Coordinates of C-alpha atoms and ligand atoms in Angstrom, one line a residue:
M135 CA 44.1 26.5 47.7
A136 CA 45.4 27.5 44.2
S137 CA 43.0 29.1 41.7
P138 CA 41.1 26.4 39.8
L139 CA 40.6 29.0 37.1
V140 CA 44.3 29.4 36.6
E141 CA 44.8 25.6 36.7
R142 CA 42.2 25.1 34.0
L143 CA 43.7 27.8 31.8
A144 CA 47.1 26.2 32.1
Q145 CA 45.7 22.9 30.9
L146 CA 44.4 24.6 27.8
G147 CA 47.4 26.8 27.2
S148 CA 49.2 24.7 24.7
S149 CA 46.2 23.6 22.7
A150 CA 46.2 24.3 18.9
R151 CA 42.4 24.3 18.8
I152 CA 40.5 27.5 18.1
A153 CA 39.6 29.4 21.3
V154 CA 38.0 32.5 19.7
E155 CA 37.1 33.7 16.3
D156 CA 36.4 37.4 15.9
D157 CA 36.1 39.6 12.9
R158 CA 39.9 39.5 12.6
G159 CA 40.1 35.8 12.3
P160 CA 40.7 32.7 14.5
T161 CA 43.0 32.6 17.6
T162 CA 44.1 29.3 19.1
F163 CA 44.2 28.6 22.8
A164 CA 48.0 28.6 22.6
A165 CA 48.1 32.0 20.9
L166 CA 45.5 33.4 23.2
T167 CA 47.4 32.2 26.3
E168 CA 50.6 33.7 25.0
R169 CA 48.9 37.0 24.4
A170 CA 47.4 36.9 27.9
L171 CA 50.8 36.2 29.4
R172 CA 52.3 39.1 27.6
V173 CA 49.6 41.4 28.9
R174 CA 50.2 40.0 32.4
G175 CA 54.0 40.6 32.0
A176 CA 53.5 44.1 30.8
L177 CA 51.1 45.0 33.6
L178 CA 53.5 43.7 36.2
A179 CA 56.5 45.4 34.7
D180 CA 54.5 48.7 34.4
S181 CA 53.5 48.3 38.1
G182 CA 57.2 47.9 39.0
R183 CA 58.1 51.0 37.0
R184 CA 55.4 53.1 38.6
G185 CA 56.1 51.6 42.0
V186 CA 53.8 50.8 44.9
D187 CA 52.5 53.8 46.7
G188 CA 54.6 56.0 44.5
R189 CA 57.9 54.2 45.3
A190 CA 59.5 53.0 42.1
S191 CA 60.8 49.5 42.1
P192 CA 63.5 48.4 39.7
S193 CA 61.9 45.2 38.6
S194 CA 58.5 43.7 37.9
L195 CA 56.1 43.1 40.8
A196 CA 55.0 39.5 41.3
S197 CA 51.3 40.3 41.6
L198 CA 48.9 43.2 41.1
D199 CA 47.5 42.3 44.5
G200 CA 43.9 42.9 43.6
E201 CA 44.4 46.2 41.7
R202 CA 41.2 47.0 39.7
I203 CA 42.0 47.4 36.0
L204 CA 39.4 48.9 33.8
L205 CA 38.9 47.2 30.4
L206 CA 37.6 49.3 27.5
V207 CA 38.4 47.1 24.6
P208 CA 36.0 46.0 21.8
P209 CA 34.8 42.4 22.1
G210 CA 37.1 39.8 20.5
A211 CA 40.4 38.0 21.1
A212 CA 42.1 41.3 22.4
W213 CA 39.3 41.7 25.0
I214 CA 39.9 38.2 26.2
S215 CA 43.7 38.4 26.4
A216 CA 43.3 41.7 28.4
F217 CA 40.8 40.0 30.7
L218 CA 42.9 36.9 31.2
G219 CA 46.2 39.0 31.5
V220 CA 44.7 41.0 34.4
I221 CA 43.5 38.0 36.3
L222 CA 46.7 36.0 35.7
A223 CA 48.6 38.9 37.1
G224 CA 46.6 38.8 40.3
G225 CA 44.5 41.8 39.4
I226 CA 40.7 42.3 39.2
A227 CA 39.2 43.0 35.8
L228 CA 36.5 45.7 35.6
P229 CA 34.9 45.5 32.2
L230 CA 32.7 48.5 31.3
S231 CA 30.5 49.3 28.4
P232 CA 31.8 51.8 25.9
L233 CA 28.2 53.0 25.5
Y234 CA 28.3 54.6 29.0
P235 CA 28.5 58.4 28.9
P236 CA 31.7 60.0 30.5
A237 CA 29.9 60.9 33.7
E238 CA 28.9 57.3 34.4
L239 CA 32.3 55.9 33.4
E240 CA 34.0 58.4 35.7
W241 CA 31.8 57.5 38.7
L242 CA 32.4 53.8 38.2
A243 CA 36.1 54.1 37.7
S244 CA 36.4 56.3 40.8
D245 CA 34.2 54.0 42.9
A246 CA 36.5 51.1 41.9
G247 CA 39.7 53.0 42.6
V248 CA 40.9 52.5 39.0
R249 CA 44.4 53.8 38.3
R250 CA 45.0 52.0 35.0
I251 CA 42.8 51.4 32.0
I252 CA 43.5 48.9 29.2
A253 CA 42.1 50.4 26.1
G254 CA 41.6 49.4 22.5
D255 CA 42.5 52.0 19.9
E256 CA 39.0 52.0 18.6
L257 CA 37.7 53.3 21.9
A258 CA 40.3 56.1 22.4
A259 CA 37.6 58.7 22.3
V260 CA 35.6 56.9 25.0
V261 CA 38.6 56.6 27.3
A262 CA 39.9 60.2 26.8
P263 CA 37.4 61.9 29.2
I264 CA 38.3 59.5 32.1
A265 CA 42.0 59.4 31.4
Q266 CA 42.8 62.3 33.8
G267 CA 45.0 61.0 36.7
R268 CA 45.0 57.4 35.2
A269 CA 47.4 55.5 33.0
V270 CA 46.0 54.4 29.7
L271 CA 47.7 51.3 28.3
R272 CA 47.0 50.2 24.7
V273 CA 46.0 46.6 24.5
E274 CA 48.0 46.4 21.3
D275 CA 51.2 47.4 23.1
L276 CA 50.6 45.1 26.1
E277 CA 50.1 42.1 23.8
R278 CA 53.5 42.7 22.3
A279 CA 55.4 42.9 25.6
A280 CA 57.7 40.2 27.0
P281 CA 55.8 37.5 28.9
G282 CA 55.8 38.0 32.7
P283 CA 57.8 36.4 35.4
E284 CA 57.4 32.6 35.7
G285 CA 56.0 30.8 38.7
A286 CA 54.1 33.5 40.6
I287 CA 50.8 32.6 38.8
S288 CA 50.4 29.6 41.0
D289 CA 50.3 31.9 44.1
I290 CA 46.9 33.1 43.1
A291 CA 44.4 31.7 45.5
A292 CA 40.9 30.3 44.8
D293 CA 39.3 33.0 47.0
D294 CA 41.2 35.9 45.3
P295 CA 38.8 38.2 43.5
A296 CA 39.1 38.1 39.7
L297 CA 36.2 40.1 38.3
L298 CA 34.3 43.2 39.4
L299 CA 30.8 43.7 37.9
Y300 CA 28.7 46.7 38.8
T301 CA 25.1 45.9 39.4
S302 CA 22.1 48.1 40.2
G303 CA 20.2 47.4 43.4
T304 CA 17.9 49.0 45.9
T305 CA 20.6 51.6 46.7
G306 CA 20.9 54.7 44.6
K307 CA 24.2 54.0 42.9
P308 CA 25.3 50.6 41.5
K309 CA 27.5 48.3 43.7
G310 CA 30.6 46.5 42.5
A311 CA 30.2 42.7 43.0
L312 CA 33.5 40.9 43.5
L313 CA 33.6 37.4 41.9
T314 CA 36.5 35.2 42.9
H315 CA 38.5 32.7 40.9
R316 CA 36.6 30.0 42.6
N317 CA 33.2 31.6 41.8
L318 CA 34.1 31.7 38.1
A319 CA 35.6 28.3 37.9
T320 CA 32.7 26.7 39.8
Q321 CA 30.2 28.4 37.6
A322 CA 32.0 27.4 34.4
E323 CA 32.2 23.8 35.5
L324 CA 28.6 23.6 36.6
L325 CA 27.4 24.9 33.2
R326 CA 29.8 22.8 31.2
A327 CA 28.4 19.7 32.8
A328 CA 24.7 20.8 32.8
W329 CA 24.7 22.0 29.2
G330 CA 27.1 19.5 27.8
F331 CA 29.8 21.9 26.5
S332 CA 32.9 20.3 24.9
E333 CA 35.7 20.9 22.5
H334 CA 33.3 20.2 19.7
D335 CA 31.2 23.2 20.5
V336 CA 31.3 26.7 19.0
L337 CA 29.4 29.3 21.0
L338 CA 27.9 32.2 19.2
H339 CA 28.5 35.2 21.4
A340 CA 26.8 38.6 21.0
L341 CA 26.2 39.6 24.6
P342 CA 27.7 42.6 26.3
L343 CA 30.8 41.8 28.2
H344 CA 30.3 44.1 31.2
H345 CA 27.7 41.8 32.8
L346 CA 27.7 38.3 34.1
H347 CA 25.7 36.7 31.2
G348 CA 28.3 37.8 28.6
V349 CA 31.5 37.4 30.5
A350 CA 30.9 34.4 32.8
I351 CA 27.9 32.4 31.8
A352 CA 28.8 32.6 28.1
L353 CA 32.5 33.4 27.6
T354 CA 34.1 31.7 30.6
T355 CA 32.0 28.6 30.3
S356 CA 32.9 28.2 26.7
L357 CA 36.6 29.0 27.2
L358 CA 37.1 26.6 30.2
A359 CA 35.2 23.8 28.4
G360 CA 37.8 24.1 25.6
S361 CA 35.0 25.2 23.2
A362 CA 35.5 27.8 20.6
T363 CA 33.7 31.2 20.9
R364 CA 32.5 33.0 17.8
M365 CA 32.5 36.5 19.1
L366 CA 30.6 39.3 17.4
P367 CA 31.3 43.0 18.0
R368 CA 27.7 43.5 19.3
F369 CA 24.2 42.1 18.9
D370 CA 22.8 42.9 15.5
A371 CA 19.8 40.7 14.7
Q372 CA 20.6 40.5 11.0
R373 CA 24.2 39.5 11.7
V374 CA 23.3 36.9 14.3
A375 CA 20.6 35.5 12.1
A376 CA 23.1 35.2 9.3
E377 CA 25.7 33.5 11.6
I378 CA 23.0 31.0 12.7
A379 CA 22.0 30.5 9.1
R380 CA 25.5 29.6 8.0
R381 CA 25.8 27.3 11.0
S382 CA 29.0 28.9 12.3
A383 CA 28.1 27.8 15.8
T384 CA 26.6 24.9 17.7
A385 CA 25.3 26.9 20.7
F386 CA 23.8 30.3 21.3
M387 CA 23.0 32.2 24.5
A388 CA 20.8 35.2 24.6
V389 CA 18.4 37.4 26.6
P390 CA 14.6 37.2 25.6
T391 CA 14.8 40.6 23.8
M392 CA 17.4 39.0 21.4
Y393 CA 15.0 36.1 20.6
Q394 CA 12.3 38.6 20.0
R395 CA 14.5 40.5 17.6
L396 CA 15.6 37.4 15.7
L397 CA 12.0 36.3 15.3
G398 CA 11.1 39.8 14.1
Q399 CA 13.9 39.5 11.5
L400 CA 12.3 36.3 10.3
D401 CA 8.8 37.8 10.2
R402 CA 10.2 40.5 8.0
G403 CA 11.5 37.9 5.6
D404 CA 14.9 39.2 6.2
A405 CA 16.6 36.0 7.5
P406 CA 17.4 33.5 4.7
G407 CA 18.3 30.1 6.0
F408 CA 17.8 31.2 9.6
A409 CA 15.1 28.6 10.4
A410 CA 17.1 25.7 9.3
G411 CA 20.2 27.1 11.0
A412 CA 18.3 27.5 14.3
R413 CA 17.0 23.9 14.1
A414 CA 20.6 22.8 13.7
L415 CA 21.8 24.5 16.9
R416 CA 22.6 21.9 19.6
L417 CA 21.6 24.4 22.3
A418 CA 19.9 27.8 22.6
T419 CA 19.6 29.2 26.1
S420 CA 17.7 32.2 27.5
G421 CA 18.2 34.1 30.7
S422 CA 18.7 37.4 32.5
A423 CA 14.9 38.0 32.3
A424 CA 11.7 36.0 32.1
L425 CA 11.3 34.4 28.7
P426 CA 7.6 34.9 27.8
V427 CA 5.9 31.6 27.1
T428 CA 4.6 32.8 23.8
L429 CA 8.2 33.6 22.7
A430 CA 9.4 30.2 23.9
E431 CA 6.6 28.6 21.9
R432 CA 7.4 30.5 18.8
W433 CA 11.0 29.3 19.0
R434 CA 9.6 25.7 19.5
D435 CA 7.4 26.1 16.4
L436 CA 10.6 27.1 14.5
T437 CA 13.1 24.7 15.8
G438 CA 11.2 21.9 17.6
T439 CA 12.3 22.8 21.1
I440 CA 11.8 25.7 23.5
P441 CA 15.0 27.5 24.5
L442 CA 16.7 26.2 27.6
E443 CA 15.7 28.8 30.2
R444 CA 17.8 29.3 33.3
F445 CA 17.9 31.7 36.2
G446 CA 21.0 33.7 37.3
M447 CA 22.2 36.8 39.1
T448 CA 25.4 38.7 39.2
E449 CA 26.0 37.8 42.8
I450 CA 25.2 34.0 42.5
G451 CA 25.9 33.0 38.9
V452 CA 23.4 30.6 37.4
G453 CA 21.3 29.1 40.2
M454 CA 18.7 27.1 38.4
S455 CA 18.5 25.6 35.0
N456 CA 16.0 23.6 32.9
P457 CA 17.5 20.3 31.7
L458 CA 19.6 19.9 28.6
D459 CA 17.1 17.3 27.4
P460 CA 14.4 19.3 25.6
G461 CA 11.7 16.9 26.7
G462 CA 12.3 17.9 30.3
R463 CA 12.1 21.7 29.8
R464 CA 9.1 23.6 31.1
A465 CA 8.1 26.9 29.5
G466 CA 7.7 29.7 32.0
W467 CA 9.9 27.9 34.6
V468 CA 13.6 28.2 35.3
G469 CA 14.3 24.6 36.2
S470 CA 15.9 23.2 39.4
P471 CA 19.1 24.2 41.3
L472 CA 22.4 23.1 39.7
P473 CA 24.5 20.7 41.8
T474 CA 26.4 22.7 44.6
V475 CA 23.6 25.4 44.5
E476 CA 21.3 25.4 47.5
A477 CA 18.0 27.2 47.1
R478 CA 15.5 28.1 49.7
I479 CA 12.1 29.8 49.7
T480 CA 11.5 32.0 52.7
D481 CA 8.6 33.9 54.1
D482 CA 8.9 37.6 55.2
A483 CA 10.5 36.6 58.5
G484 CA 13.2 34.6 56.8
F485 CA 11.7 31.2 57.7
A486 CA 12.1 28.4 55.2
S487 CA 8.8 27.2 53.7
E488 CA 6.9 24.7 55.7
G489 CA 6.3 21.1 54.8
A490 CA 9.2 19.7 52.9
P491 CA 12.7 20.9 53.8
G492 CA 13.1 24.5 52.6
V493 CA 16.4 23.6 51.1
A494 CA 16.7 22.1 47.7
S495 CA 20.1 21.2 46.2
G496 CA 20.5 20.1 42.7
E497 CA 21.4 16.6 43.7
A498 CA 18.7 16.2 46.3
V499 CA 15.9 17.5 44.3
A500 CA 15.9 14.8 41.7
Q501 CA 15.2 12.2 44.3
R502 CA 12.5 14.1 46.1
G503 CA 9.1 14.3 44.5
D504 CA 7.3 15.1 47.7
A505 CA 8.2 18.7 48.3
S506 CA 5.1 20.9 48.8
V507 CA 4.6 24.0 46.7
A508 CA 6.2 27.1 48.3
R509 CA 6.2 30.8 47.4
G510 CA 8.4 33.5 48.9
E511 CA 11.8 35.2 48.6
L512 CA 14.4 33.1 47.0
W513 CA 17.7 32.6 49.0
I514 CA 20.8 31.0 47.6
R515 CA 23.9 29.5 49.1
G516 CA 27.0 27.7 47.6
P517 CA 30.4 28.1 46.1
S518 CA 29.3 30.2 43.2
V519 CA 28.0 33.0 45.5
F520 CA 30.1 36.1 45.3
K521 CA 32.5 37.5 47.9
G522 CA 30.9 40.8 48.6
Y523 CA 30.5 44.4 47.3
L524 CA 33.7 46.3 46.9
G525 CA 34.1 48.8 49.7
R526 CA 30.5 48.2 50.9
E527 CA 30.6 46.1 54.0
D528 CA 27.2 47.4 55.0
A529 CA 25.5 46.4 51.8
T530 CA 27.3 43.1 51.8
A531 CA 26.1 42.3 55.3
A532 CA 22.5 43.4 54.4
A533 CA 22.5 41.1 51.4
F534 CA 23.1 38.0 53.5
Q535 CA 21.1 36.3 56.2
D536 CA 22.4 33.3 58.1
G537 CA 24.9 32.7 55.4
W538 CA 22.3 32.8 52.6
F539 CA 22.3 35.4 49.8
R540 CA 18.9 37.0 49.6
T541 CA 18.1 37.4 45.9
G542 CA 15.2 39.8 46.2
D543 CA 13.4 37.6 43.7
V544 CA 10.0 36.1 44.6
A545 CA 9.8 32.5 43.4
E546 CA 7.6 29.5 43.5
R547 CA 8.8 26.0 44.0
S548 CA 6.6 23.2 42.5
G549 CA 6.0 19.9 44.2
D550 CA 8.7 18.3 42.1
G551 CA 11.4 20.9 42.9
C552 CA 11.1 23.1 39.9
F553 CA 11.3 26.9 40.3
R554 CA 9.4 29.8 38.7
L555 CA 10.1 33.5 39.1
L556 CA 7.1 35.6 40.2
G557 CA 8.6 39.0 40.5
R558 CA 10.8 41.1 42.8
T559 CA 10.4 42.0 46.4
S560 CA 11.2 45.7 45.5
V561 CA 9.3 47.8 42.9
D562 CA 12.5 49.7 42.4
I563 CA 14.3 47.0 40.5
L564 CA 13.5 46.8 36.8
K565 CA 14.7 44.6 34.0
S566 CA 14.8 46.0 30.5
G567 CA 16.2 44.0 27.7
G568 CA 18.0 41.8 30.3
Y569 CA 19.7 44.8 32.0
K570 CA 18.9 45.3 35.7
L571 CA 18.0 48.9 36.4
S572 CA 17.5 50.7 39.7
A573 CA 14.5 53.1 39.6
L574 CA 16.2 54.9 42.6
E575 CA 19.4 55.4 40.6
I576 CA 17.5 56.8 37.6
E577 CA 15.4 59.1 39.9
E578 CA 18.5 60.3 41.6
A579 CA 20.0 61.3 38.3
L580 CA 16.8 62.9 37.1
R581 CA 16.4 65.0 40.2
E582 CA 19.5 66.9 39.2
H583 CA 17.4 68.4 36.4
G584 CA 16.3 71.9 37.5
A585 CA 12.9 71.5 35.7
I586 CA 11.9 68.4 37.7
A587 CA 10.2 69.0 41.1
E588 CA 9.4 65.3 41.7
V589 CA 9.9 62.1 39.8
A590 CA 8.9 58.4 40.1
V591 CA 10.5 55.9 37.7
I592 CA 8.3 52.9 36.9
G593 CA 8.8 49.6 34.9
V594 CA 5.9 49.2 32.5
P595 CA 5.4 45.7 31.0
D596 CA 6.6 45.8 27.4
E597 CA 6.7 43.1 24.8
A598 CA 10.1 44.0 23.3
W599 CA 12.0 44.9 26.5
G600 CA 10.3 42.9 29.2
E601 CA 9.9 46.2 31.1
R602 CA 10.1 49.7 29.7
V603 CA 11.4 52.6 31.8
V604 CA 8.9 55.4 32.2
A605 CA 9.5 58.6 34.2
V606 CA 6.4 60.1 35.8
V607 CA 7.4 63.7 36.5
V608 CA 6.0 66.7 38.4
A609 CA 7.5 69.7 36.6
A610 CA 8.7 72.9 38.4
P611 CA 6.3 75.7 37.7
G612 CA 6.3 76.8 34.1
R613 CA 8.9 74.2 33.0
E614 CA 6.7 71.3 31.8
A615 CA 8.1 71.5 28.2
E616 CA 11.6 70.7 29.4
C617 CA 10.2 67.5 31.1
A618 CA 8.6 66.2 27.9
T619 CA 10.0 62.9 26.6
G620 CA 12.3 64.3 23.9
P621 CA 14.2 67.0 25.9
L622 CA 14.3 64.8 29.0
R623 CA 15.8 61.9 27.1
A624 CA 18.4 64.1 25.5
W625 CA 19.4 65.5 28.9
A626 CA 19.5 62.1 30.6
K627 CA 21.6 60.5 27.8
E628 CA 24.5 62.7 29.0
R629 CA 24.4 61.3 32.4
L630 CA 23.1 57.7 32.2
A631 CA 23.9 54.5 30.2
P632 CA 21.6 54.6 27.2
Y633 CA 19.5 51.6 28.4
K634 CA 18.8 53.5 31.7
V635 CA 17.4 56.5 29.9
P636 CA 13.5 56.6 30.3
R637 CA 11.8 55.8 27.1
E638 CA 8.9 58.0 28.0
S639 CA 8.2 60.9 30.3
I640 CA 4.7 61.5 31.6
V641 CA 4.1 64.9 33.2
V642 CA 1.6 64.9 36.0
P643 CA 0.4 67.6 38.5
S644 CA 1.2 65.4 41.5
L645 CA 2.3 61.9 42.5
P646 CA 0.1 59.6 44.7
R647 CA 1.5 59.3 48.2
N648 CA 0.5 57.2 51.2
A649 CA 0.0 58.5 54.7
M650 CA 3.8 58.3 55.3
G651 CA 4.4 60.5 52.3
K652 CA 5.9 57.7 50.2
V653 CA 5.1 57.6 46.5
V654 CA 2.7 54.7 45.8
K655 CA 4.4 53.3 42.7
P656 CA 2.0 50.3 42.2
E657 CA -0.8 52.9 41.9
I658 CA 1.1 54.8 39.2
A659 CA 1.8 51.5 37.4
R660 CA -1.9 50.6 37.5
A661 CA -2.9 54.0 36.1
I662 CA -0.4 53.6 33.2
A663 CA -1.7 50.1 32.5
A664 CA -5.2 51.5 32.5
G665 CA -4.0 53.9 29.8
M666 CA -3.2 57.0 31.9
P667 CA -3.0 59.8 29.4
G668 CA 0.2 61.7 29.7
G669 CA -0.5 64.8 31.8
R670 CA -3.4 63.4 33.9
A671 CA -2.3 62.5 37.4
P672 CA -3.2 59.3 39.1
S673 CA -5.4 60.2 42.1
A674 CA -3.3 62.1 44.6
R675 CA -4.0 61.3 48.3
Ligands
LIG743 C1 19.5 49.3 24.2 N1 18.6 50.2 24.5 C2 17.8 49.8 25.5 C3 18.3 48.6 25.9 N2 19.3 48.2 25.0 N3 16.8 50.4 26.2 C4 16.3 49.8 27.2 N4 16.7 48.5 27.6 C5 17.7 47.9 27.0 N5 18.2 46.7 27.4 C6 18.4 51.5 23.8 C7 19.5 52.0 23.0 O1 20.4 52.7 23.7 C8 18.8 52.8 21.9 O2 18.5 54.0 22.5 C9 17.5 52.1 21.7 O3 17.3 51.3 22.9 C10 17.5 51.1 20.6 O4 18.8 50.5 20.6 P1 19.1 49.2 19.7 O5 20.3 49.4 18.9 O6 17.8 48.7 19.0 O7 19.4 48.2 20.9 P2 20.6 47.3 21.0 O8 21.8 48.1 21.2 O9 20.5 46.4 19.8 O10 20.4 46.6 22.4 C11 19.4 45.6 22.6 C12 20.0 44.4 23.3 C13 20.7 45.0 24.5 C14 19.0 43.4 23.6 C15 21.1 43.8 22.4 O11 19.8 45.6 25.4 C16 21.5 43.9 25.3 O12 22.6 43.6 24.9 N6 20.9 43.3 26.3 C17 21.6 42.3 27.1 C18 21.8 42.7 28.5 C19 22.5 41.7 29.3 O13 23.5 41.1 28.9 N7 22.2 41.4 30.6 C20 22.7 40.4 31.4 C21 22.8 40.9 32.9 S1 23.5 39.6 33.9 P3 18.3 55.4 21.6 O14 18.1 56.4 22.6 O15 19.6 55.5 20.8 O16 17.1 55.1 20.7 C22 22.1 38.8 34.4 C23 22.4 37.5 35.1 C24 21.8 36.4 34.3 O17 21.0 39.2 34.3 O18 21.0 35.6 34.8 O19 22.1 36.4 33.1
LIG744 P1 21.5 40.9 37.3 O1 21.5 41.6 38.7 O2 21.7 41.9 36.2 O3 22.5 39.8 37.3 O4 20.1 40.3 37.1 C1 19.7 39.2 37.9 C2 18.2 39.2 37.9 O5 17.7 38.9 36.6 C3 17.6 38.1 38.8 O6 17.6 38.5 40.2 C4 16.2 38.0 38.2 O7 15.4 39.0 38.7 C5 16.4 38.2 36.7 N1 16.5 36.9 36.0 C6 17.6 36.3 35.6 N2 17.2 35.2 34.9 C7 15.9 35.2 34.9 C8 14.9 34.3 34.3 N3 15.2 33.2 33.6 N4 13.6 34.6 34.5 C9 13.2 35.7 35.2 N5 14.1 36.5 35.8 C10 15.4 36.3 35.6

């Protein structure tokens, strides 16, 4: 089956409507498509020149055959043309954050086997440290090349991977999740229908593009619906409030921390016209982390409706959503499964909940008011579920059971088929400002520090971030000062993405361990919640 994503892009390709507006101005679908086809052509021609396996070929190749191409381009029309150019050439786009330090970029690029990087001139300094042994192609040059060979685009299959997103998990290092053309197209169509996107919409986009929320839930949905995307270079509360105030968009998608920041802007009296602009939005969605009920209610006080909260995950796309109709939304709940998404609550042994069928599909749930309440791990199945982790057959196999993807989220299903997230099955997965973080990955990085003898990374509930990353550290003899918050953060910033760097370091004489010698993190979390003063250890066993 041919790629439904490519088919939809082809339908939009001659439209004179605006596809994207960035700080350089508007770009129509037709112009964006032309730019993407030029990027495609240049990538294929460049492959031909470089040759496959070192053997130069005189002409362009017909497909990149799943080559991973790293994107380091600022958000805007050029980012989108690079992204589309890669996937229309049969490649896999790997977007990364320019905020990552060189060590992390290098690890990710190596893990993905990246040989070519598409770079924006503005990010030349970010690209330079990882350019060794890789070709750096300027997006500005690619967009000026001749369009690629005709015809071969239709050879791209629905199950070909299009996008590689790195996500942190219960293993030390992040894993690259491969999303196919079908995954992306299914996801975009589900959300278009559920949230009513049309060519009359303008989506205000200020999300990072190296994660599912920004690239797929927001950008691809808007693009494939034929809506316009107002793309900002980054999230800046003042700027976003001003855009909303001047009603440049009809829809807005954000993580809870962004709503918190916008309301903070308003509280400071620094957001003229924002309240009226927010009321005028057709749709404001929240996801990637739990939206506190108090925050939802503050938004309702301002606009008349709570944000539309939905649940998603890199590996599955958006699974559940509250309804578009504000009257049907429930604060603190993430709604019911979208059509084509099957959701199941399981007990520890993997059995579906008793009573009503353990499977709820978006279509079935509306007709079934008799399902009993269930609590347990949430499993998901359906065409938006990803293909697997790049080069990690073991991790892919472990993530699935009987064809279901195990989310690692603990959920509750109400009698009427609505879902609520209760937490994670692992204490080692944290969410800060909508970013998923692995405590194990952060601990692994911190253990490289010679002054750290032992470390446990904990997620502490936090109003602004959802969870705040705290490192509880046992220092090597006489080296406590190097483990204090300031020096430790400075050291960690060179090795980890800024949002993974612990906000705080608490130096303790020892960590509590159970009889097996395993650190008892819930005990540390309780001690912190009880106001554990820095330096005093929770009781060691
Ligand atoms: C920034 N910092 C963070 C952070 N974001 N620290 C912890 N957690 C975060 N999320 C750091 C900065 O590096 C800086 O460190 C300090 O906090 C203050 O930075 P800031 O400038 O105030 O923050 P800002 O850059 O504005 O970032 C805040 C934010 C950002 C909310 C805009 O975190 C963000 O874009 N979050 C969205 C994440 C997202 O898209 N997740 C989707 C995953 S997909 P210092 O040291 O300089 O002081 C998914 C699926 C689904 O979950 O369902 O959607
Ligand atoms: P990621 O792996 O970065 O895609 O993050 C996915 C995780 O974010 C999910 O497994 C959930 O734990 C969390 N998440 C996403 N949306 C919500 C939500 N609305 N409420 C609570 N948690 C959420």
